[in-house]
Amino acid sequence: MSQRIVSILTRAIITLFMVAVLNFVLFRVIPGDPASLLLGGARTSVTAEQMEVQRQNWGLDRPLFPDQVVDYLSSTLRGDFGYSFKFRGRHVADLILERLPATIALVGVAQFVAILCGVMLGLYAGWHRGGVGDNVATGASLALYSTPAFWLGMILVVIFSTALGWLPGYGAHSPGAITGSLDWALDYLRHLALPVTAVALGLIGQYLVVARAAMSDVVTEDYMVTARAKGLTGRQMLMRHAFRNAMLPVVTLITLNLGYVVAGAITVEAVFAWPGIGGLTVEALNARDYPVLQGIFLLLGASIVIANVLADLAYGLLDPRVRQ
């Protein structure tokens, strides 16, 4: 078991290194010149001397390989993601940490609701294959799974915010809310309701489809037939044999989706103007803010790698054969 853990961690470290290098190269091939942005963009008159000064100040005049890439990797290992071009020298880590709580609140709550509802409904539908509940759940899940989350968000805004006026559909707080008060917290929850619903509905469909397929495969296995022949009740068969085996593909999906919590639902955050990592990503993309984009995508890559490590470890707990 210890050798397996060492092997998993070694692969994770190598993958993180490759992600960091790719992350550096990817944003250097994007069209545009960050030095021009620092001097006001195309709307201002910029001389060649001014451009060169900015390049020297930000180290953009140095060769990409090996100078810039070595500096990038060494600073990343120290936790220094550099300074933002768009936000005039603010630390990238500060910008990300400033937006991260809003994204965790949005996607974290949506993931919890989706896992609780989607997995349970999927396992129930797979256990009762062919029934009315199975047909209804499968049809609804396929419809939700195939519907873009941002489109669901726009429909929710039109119905519950514009037409009915029940819930706000923009931002995280209403103007004039006093920070730290009970009204401020309730106002935050009201603003959170629609974006959470938009993200959760799509995830519920995803979890339901996978959980149902996994349970449908398990109930036809030979060991389930043997368990039934031994006289085990349906509950005993479900808890002792079916549940743990059906959870293997579901665990993979859950851990991978949890890795996306730090990245946020970019399109949904854009629809609701939610002040999270997704909104920051859109702003950085529009401004070609390389350091911010590198920090966000490195955080996303690291979260996905960590999620895969957790999935591998969880496999060993659910299925002893994996440990061998």
Tab-separated table of C-alpha atoms in Angstrom:
chain	number	residue	atom	x	y	z
A	1	MET	CA	0.000	0.000	0.000
A	2	SER	CA	2.824	2.404	0.836
A	3	GLN	CA	4.476	1.695	-2.527
A	4	ARG	CA	1.191	2.438	-4.261
A	5	ILE	CA	0.857	5.768	-2.432
A	6	VAL	CA	4.437	6.733	-3.331
A	7	SER	CA	3.760	5.844	-6.968
A	8	ILE	CA	0.580	7.966	-7.008
A	9	LEU	CA	2.321	10.964	-5.437
A	10	THR	CA	5.303	10.684	-7.795
A	11	ARG	CA	3.049	10.729	-10.841
A	12	ALA	CA	1.180	13.698	-9.377
A	13	ILE	CA	4.391	15.705	-8.891
A	14	ILE	CA	5.571	14.964	-12.443
A	15	THR	CA	2.163	15.943	-13.798
A	16	LEU	CA	2.195	19.215	-11.846
A	17	PHE	CA	5.606	20.071	-13.270
A	18	MET	CA	4.391	19.399	-16.821
A	19	VAL	CA	1.268	21.489	-16.176
A	20	ALA	CA	3.405	24.386	-14.927
A	21	VAL	CA	5.626	24.321	-18.029
A	22	LEU	CA	2.642	24.053	-20.372
A	23	ASN	CA	0.941	26.837	-18.434
A	24	PHE	CA	3.913	29.115	-19.078
A	25	VAL	CA	4.127	28.318	-22.805
A	26	LEU	CA	0.390	28.485	-23.454
A	27	PHE	CA	-0.029	32.129	-22.491
A	28	ARG	CA	3.071	33.209	-24.377
A	29	VAL	CA	1.581	32.165	-27.728
A	30	ILE	CA	-1.602	34.212	-27.240
A	31	PRO	CA	-1.691	37.183	-29.661
A	32	GLY	CA	-1.138	40.605	-28.123
A	33	ASP	CA	1.541	42.517	-26.287
A	34	PRO	CA	1.159	42.988	-22.499
A	35	ALA	CA	3.620	45.883	-22.598
A	36	SER	CA	1.146	47.829	-24.742
A	37	LEU	CA	-1.581	47.168	-22.171
A	38	LEU	CA	0.609	48.466	-19.362
A	39	LEU	CA	1.012	51.735	-21.256
A	40	GLY	CA	-2.705	52.202	-21.917
A	41	GLY	CA	-3.359	49.956	-24.904
A	42	ALA	CA	-3.964	50.998	-28.478
A	43	ARG	CA	-5.860	54.154	-27.478
A	44	THR	CA	-2.684	55.955	-26.430
A	45	SER	CA	0.399	56.984	-28.349
A	46	VAL	CA	3.289	54.790	-27.230
A	47	THR	CA	6.862	55.233	-28.344
A	48	ALA	CA	9.309	52.408	-28.898
A	49	GLU	CA	11.413	53.667	-25.975
A	50	GLN	CA	8.450	53.485	-23.599
A	51	MET	CA	7.660	49.963	-24.766
A	52	GLU	CA	11.244	48.870	-24.190
A	53	VAL	CA	11.291	50.352	-20.673
A	54	GLN	CA	8.133	48.432	-19.765
A	55	ARG	CA	9.550	45.224	-21.204
A	56	GLN	CA	12.682	45.614	-19.088
A	57	ASN	CA	10.707	46.461	-15.949
A	58	TRP	CA	8.582	43.323	-16.280
A	59	GLY	CA	11.331	41.073	-17.622
A	60	LEU	CA	9.595	40.677	-20.996
A	61	ASP	CA	12.764	41.503	-22.905
A	62	ARG	CA	14.572	38.387	-21.672
A	63	PRO	CA	14.580	35.113	-23.663
A	64	LEU	CA	11.622	32.818	-23.001
A	65	PHE	CA	13.916	29.790	-22.714
A	66	PRO	CA	15.574	29.344	-20.371
A	67	ASP	CA	15.481	32.713	-18.546
A	68	GLN	CA	11.767	33.464	-18.230
A	69	VAL	CA	10.651	29.869	-17.779
A	70	VAL	CA	13.252	29.215	-15.057
A	71	ASP	CA	12.250	32.386	-13.229
A	72	TYR	CA	8.589	31.407	-13.532
A	73	LEU	CA	9.092	27.879	-12.172
A	74	SER	CA	11.311	29.000	-9.296
A	75	SER	CA	8.921	31.779	-8.247
A	76	THR	CA	5.951	29.405	-8.509
A	77	LEU	CA	7.646	26.958	-6.145
A	78	ARG	CA	7.996	29.838	-3.666
A	79	GLY	CA	4.285	30.648	-4.011
A	80	ASP	CA	4.969	33.863	-5.927
A	81	PHE	CA	2.687	34.017	-9.000
A	82	GLY	CA	3.874	37.463	-10.056
A	83	TYR	CA	2.045	40.758	-10.502
A	84	SER	CA	-1.032	41.594	-12.536
A	85	PHE	CA	-0.756	43.737	-15.662
A	86	LYS	CA	-4.393	44.851	-15.650
A	87	PHE	CA	-4.663	45.573	-11.929
A	88	ARG	CA	-1.524	47.689	-11.941
A	89	GLY	CA	0.953	45.613	-10.029
A	90	ARG	CA	-1.274	43.807	-7.527
A	91	HIS	CA	-0.086	40.364	-6.464
A	92	VAL	CA	-1.777	37.595	-8.444
A	93	ALA	CA	-2.110	35.489	-5.294
A	94	ASP	CA	-3.953	38.351	-3.559
A	95	LEU	CA	-6.377	38.699	-6.473
A	96	ILE	CA	-7.102	34.964	-6.513
A	97	LEU	CA	-7.556	34.738	-2.751
A	98	GLU	CA	-9.866	37.746	-2.892
A	99	ARG	CA	-12.172	36.035	-5.408
A	100	LEU	CA	-11.818	32.433	-4.203
A	101	PRO	CA	-14.362	32.525	-1.316
A	102	ALA	CA	-17.182	33.605	-3.652
A	103	THR	CA	-16.380	30.773	-6.071
A	104	ILE	CA	-16.131	28.149	-3.314
A	105	ALA	CA	-19.472	29.322	-1.938
A	106	LEU	CA	-21.117	29.072	-5.364
A	107	VAL	CA	-19.636	25.875	-6.773
A	108	GLY	CA	-19.125	24.177	-3.411
A	109	VAL	CA	-22.783	24.461	-2.427
A	110	ALA	CA	-23.873	23.463	-5.934
A	111	GLN	CA	-21.625	20.387	-5.837
A	112	PHE	CA	-22.976	19.344	-2.432
A	113	VAL	CA	-26.582	19.626	-3.593
A	114	ALA	CA	-25.821	17.852	-6.880
A	115	ILE	CA	-23.964	14.969	-5.229
A	116	LEU	CA	-26.674	14.471	-2.621
A	117	CYS	CA	-29.549	14.546	-5.112
A	118	GLY	CA	-27.929	13.208	-8.282
A	119	VAL	CA	-26.105	10.211	-6.812
A	120	MET	CA	-29.019	9.080	-4.651
A	121	LEU	CA	-31.523	9.412	-7.511
A	122	GLY	CA	-29.136	7.656	-9.893
A	123	LEU	CA	-28.573	4.716	-7.567
A	124	TYR	CA	-32.307	4.432	-6.954
A	125	ALA	CA	-33.067	4.510	-10.694
A	126	GLY	CA	-30.413	1.893	-11.423
A	127	TRP	CA	-31.654	-0.383	-8.618
A	128	HIS	CA	-35.239	-0.138	-9.931
A	129	ARG	CA	-34.464	-0.421	-13.621
A	130	GLY	CA	-37.407	-0.142	-15.982
A	131	GLY	CA	-39.783	1.368	-13.436
A	132	VAL	CA	-41.654	4.638	-13.697
A	133	GLY	CA	-39.177	6.375	-11.395
A	134	ASP	CA	-36.278	5.146	-13.508
A	135	ASN	CA	-37.823	6.411	-16.742
A	136	VAL	CA	-38.703	9.811	-15.294
A	137	ALA	CA	-35.299	10.263	-13.638
A	138	THR	CA	-33.404	9.162	-16.750
A	139	GLY	CA	-35.345	11.481	-19.037
A	140	ALA	CA	-34.935	14.449	-16.707
A	141	SER	CA	-31.224	13.781	-16.182
A	142	LEU	CA	-30.502	13.569	-19.907
A	143	ALA	CA	-32.346	16.854	-20.476
A	144	LEU	CA	-30.407	18.587	-17.681
A	145	TYR	CA	-27.085	17.009	-18.683
A	146	SER	CA	-27.391	18.257	-22.261
A	147	THR	CA	-28.454	21.799	-21.327
A	148	PRO	CA	-25.663	24.410	-20.971
A	149	ALA	CA	-25.425	25.828	-17.461
A	150	PHE	CA	-25.263	29.422	-18.707
A	151	TRP	CA	-28.513	28.924	-20.642
A	152	LEU	CA	-30.179	27.560	-17.517
A	153	GLY	CA	-28.872	30.609	-15.690
A	154	MET	CA	-30.413	33.001	-18.208
A	155	ILE	CA	-33.769	31.184	-18.027
A	156	LEU	CA	-33.699	31.394	-14.220
A	157	VAL	CA	-32.943	35.116	-14.375
A	158	VAL	CA	-35.789	35.739	-16.816
A	159	ILE	CA	-38.316	33.779	-14.732
A	160	PHE	CA	-37.381	34.328	-11.092
A	161	SER	CA	-35.630	37.692	-11.246
A	162	THR	CA	-37.157	39.649	-14.148
A	163	ALA	CA	-40.701	38.250	-14.431
A	164	LEU	CA	-41.505	37.263	-10.839
A	165	GLY	CA	-38.982	39.443	-9.024
A	166	TRP	CA	-38.499	36.863	-6.283
A	167	LEU	CA	-34.717	36.659	-6.312
A	168	PRO	CA	-31.886	38.972	-7.413
A	169	GLY	CA	-30.018	37.964	-10.552
A	170	TYR	CA	-26.952	40.189	-10.427
A	171	GLY	CA	-23.893	40.360	-8.178
A	172	ALA	CA	-23.404	39.040	-4.644
A	173	HIS	CA	-24.941	41.886	-2.604
A	174	SER	CA	-27.553	44.575	-2.946
A	175	PRO	CA	-26.410	48.217	-2.790
A	176	GLY	CA	-26.316	49.588	0.737
A	177	ALA	CA	-26.046	46.242	2.519
A	178	ILE	CA	-24.127	46.584	5.813
A	179	THR	CA	-21.236	44.125	5.879
A	180	GLY	CA	-21.396	41.586	8.693
A	181	SER	CA	-25.047	42.109	9.606
A	182	LEU	CA	-27.778	39.464	9.515
A	183	ASP	CA	-29.481	41.277	6.645
A	184	TRP	CA	-26.168	41.214	4.753
A	185	ALA	CA	-25.889	37.417	5.197
A	186	LEU	CA	-29.507	36.842	4.135
A	187	ASP	CA	-29.014	39.132	1.138
A	188	TYR	CA	-25.922	37.120	0.157
A	189	LEU	CA	-27.914	33.868	0.317
A	190	ARG	CA	-30.670	35.367	-1.846
A	191	HIS	CA	-28.097	36.391	-4.471
A	192	LEU	CA	-26.508	32.927	-4.237
A	193	ALA	CA	-29.745	31.004	-4.858
A	194	LEU	CA	-30.074	31.378	-8.637
A	195	PRO	CA	-26.431	30.747	-9.642
A	196	VAL	CA	-26.275	27.729	-7.317
A	197	THR	CA	-29.438	26.353	-8.903
A	198	ALA	CA	-28.048	26.855	-12.415
A	199	VAL	CA	-24.818	24.990	-11.623
A	200	ALA	CA	-26.474	22.276	-9.523
A	201	LEU	CA	-29.108	21.350	-12.115
A	202	GLY	CA	-26.493	20.507	-14.726
A	203	LEU	CA	-24.401	18.551	-12.232
A	204	ILE	CA	-27.414	16.602	-10.963
A	205	GLY	CA	-28.040	15.330	-14.477
A	206	GLN	CA	-24.391	14.348	-14.817
A	207	TYR	CA	-24.242	12.462	-11.504
A	208	LEU	CA	-27.614	10.792	-12.095
A	209	VAL	CA	-26.613	9.396	-15.500
A	210	VAL	CA	-23.303	7.970	-14.249
A	211	ALA	CA	-24.716	6.578	-10.984
A	212	ARG	CA	-27.635	4.919	-12.760
A	213	ALA	CA	-25.365	3.311	-15.373
A	214	ALA	CA	-22.995	2.044	-12.672
A	215	MET	CA	-25.805	0.555	-10.568
A	216	SER	CA	-27.445	-1.008	-13.641
A	217	ASP	CA	-24.192	-2.814	-14.433
A	218	VAL	CA	-23.704	-3.996	-10.859
A	219	VAL	CA	-27.153	-5.570	-10.399
A	220	THR	CA	-26.514	-7.949	-13.316
A	221	GLU	CA	-23.192	-9.258	-11.972
A	222	ASP	CA	-22.839	-12.922	-10.992
A	223	TYR	CA	-22.091	-12.127	-7.337
A	224	MET	CA	-25.431	-10.305	-7.099
A	225	VAL	CA	-27.237	-13.389	-8.436
A	226	THR	CA	-25.339	-15.523	-5.911
A	227	ALA	CA	-26.252	-13.143	-3.076
A	228	ARG	CA	-29.921	-13.360	-4.036
A	229	ALA	CA	-29.705	-17.172	-4.156
A	230	LYS	CA	-28.207	-17.193	-0.644
A	231	GLY	CA	-31.353	-15.506	0.631
A	232	LEU	CA	-30.053	-11.984	1.262
A	233	THR	CA	-32.689	-9.296	1.397
A	234	GLY	CA	-32.731	-6.448	-1.104
A	235	ARG	CA	-31.378	-4.038	1.526
A	236	GLN	CA	-28.522	-6.405	2.421
A	237	MET	CA	-27.608	-6.869	-1.239
A	238	LEU	CA	-27.693	-3.123	-1.812
A	239	MET	CA	-25.527	-2.144	1.151
A	240	ARG	CA	-23.084	-5.085	1.197
A	241	HIS	CA	-22.427	-5.552	-2.502
A	242	ALA	CA	-24.112	-3.155	-4.915
A	243	PHE	CA	-23.444	0.231	-3.328
A	244	ARG	CA	-19.653	0.041	-2.942
A	245	ASN	CA	-19.082	-1.383	-6.418
A	246	ALA	CA	-21.409	1.094	-8.084
A	247	MET	CA	-19.641	3.990	-6.370
A	248	LEU	CA	-16.299	3.442	-8.136
A	249	PRO	CA	-17.087	5.434	-11.329
A	250	VAL	CA	-19.156	7.877	-9.288
A	251	VAL	CA	-16.187	8.614	-7.011
A	252	THR	CA	-14.079	9.422	-10.076
A	253	LEU	CA	-16.675	11.894	-11.321
A	254	ILE	CA	-17.142	13.465	-7.886
A	255	THR	CA	-13.442	14.017	-7.269
A	256	LEU	CA	-12.823	15.406	-10.750
A	257	ASN	CA	-15.755	17.803	-10.401
A	258	LEU	CA	-14.577	18.850	-6.955
A	259	GLY	CA	-11.303	19.795	-8.596
A	260	TYR	CA	-13.205	22.370	-10.624
A	261	VAL	CA	-14.522	24.086	-7.486
A	262	VAL	CA	-11.564	26.495	-7.403
A	263	ALA	CA	-11.984	27.358	-11.074
A	264	GLY	CA	-15.628	28.207	-10.771
A	265	ALA	CA	-18.360	28.052	-13.339
A	266	ILE	CA	-17.028	30.739	-15.667
A	267	THR	CA	-20.109	31.053	-17.862
A	268	VAL	CA	-22.535	31.022	-14.930
A	269	GLU	CA	-20.498	33.615	-13.055
A	270	ALA	CA	-20.562	35.772	-16.181
A	271	VAL	CA	-24.360	35.498	-16.450
A	272	PHE	CA	-24.922	36.476	-12.815
A	273	ALA	CA	-21.928	38.860	-12.536
A	274	TRP	CA	-20.767	36.744	-9.623
A	275	PRO	CA	-17.468	38.101	-8.199
A	276	GLY	CA	-15.537	34.828	-8.270
A	277	ILE	CA	-12.620	33.189	-10.041
A	278	GLY	CA	-14.697	32.782	-13.200
A	279	GLY	CA	-15.301	36.520	-13.422
A	280	LEU	CA	-11.628	37.196	-12.793
A	281	THR	CA	-10.745	34.778	-15.616
A	282	VAL	CA	-12.949	36.659	-18.074
A	283	GLU	CA	-11.419	40.005	-17.065
A	284	ALA	CA	-7.889	38.643	-17.403
A	285	LEU	CA	-8.629	37.080	-20.798
A	286	ASN	CA	-10.012	40.341	-22.152
A	287	ALA	CA	-6.944	42.213	-20.904
A	288	ARG	CA	-4.390	39.504	-21.859
A	289	ASP	CA	-3.208	39.558	-18.266
A	290	TYR	CA	-0.722	36.677	-18.479
A	291	PRO	CA	0.272	36.444	-14.786
A	292	VAL	CA	-3.352	36.288	-13.576
A	293	LEU	CA	-4.276	33.715	-16.216
A	294	GLN	CA	-1.223	31.630	-15.348
A	295	GLY	CA	-2.109	31.735	-11.666
A	296	ILE	CA	-5.723	30.719	-12.267
A	297	PHE	CA	-4.937	27.895	-14.674
A	298	LEU	CA	-2.127	26.593	-12.486
A	299	LEU	CA	-4.547	26.538	-9.555
A	300	LEU	CA	-7.062	24.682	-11.712
A	301	GLY	CA	-4.443	22.178	-12.890
A	302	ALA	CA	-3.231	21.561	-9.344
A	303	SER	CA	-6.777	21.042	-8.092
A	304	ILE	CA	-7.483	18.483	-10.823
A	305	VAL	CA	-4.255	16.600	-10.076
A	306	ILE	CA	-5.052	16.558	-6.352
A	307	ALA	CA	-8.582	15.365	-7.151
A	308	ASN	CA	-7.134	12.473	-9.178
A	309	VAL	CA	-4.863	11.541	-6.272
A	310	LEU	CA	-7.855	11.492	-3.930
A	311	ALA	CA	-9.786	9.358	-6.429
A	312	ASP	CA	-6.935	6.819	-6.634
A	313	LEU	CA	-6.748	6.617	-2.849
A	314	ALA	CA	-10.520	6.298	-2.528
A	315	TYR	CA	-10.472	3.427	-5.035
A	316	GLY	CA	-8.214	1.488	-2.702
A	317	LEU	CA	-10.676	1.912	0.145
A	318	LEU	CA	-13.729	0.952	-1.898
A	319	ASP	CA	-12.211	-1.989	-3.783
A	320	PRO	CA	-9.411	-4.089	-2.197
A	321	ARG	CA	-8.455	-5.412	-5.640
A	322	VAL	CA	-7.158	-1.958	-6.572
A	323	ARG	CA	-4.614	-2.077	-3.741
A	324	GLN	CA	-3.106	-5.200	-5.323
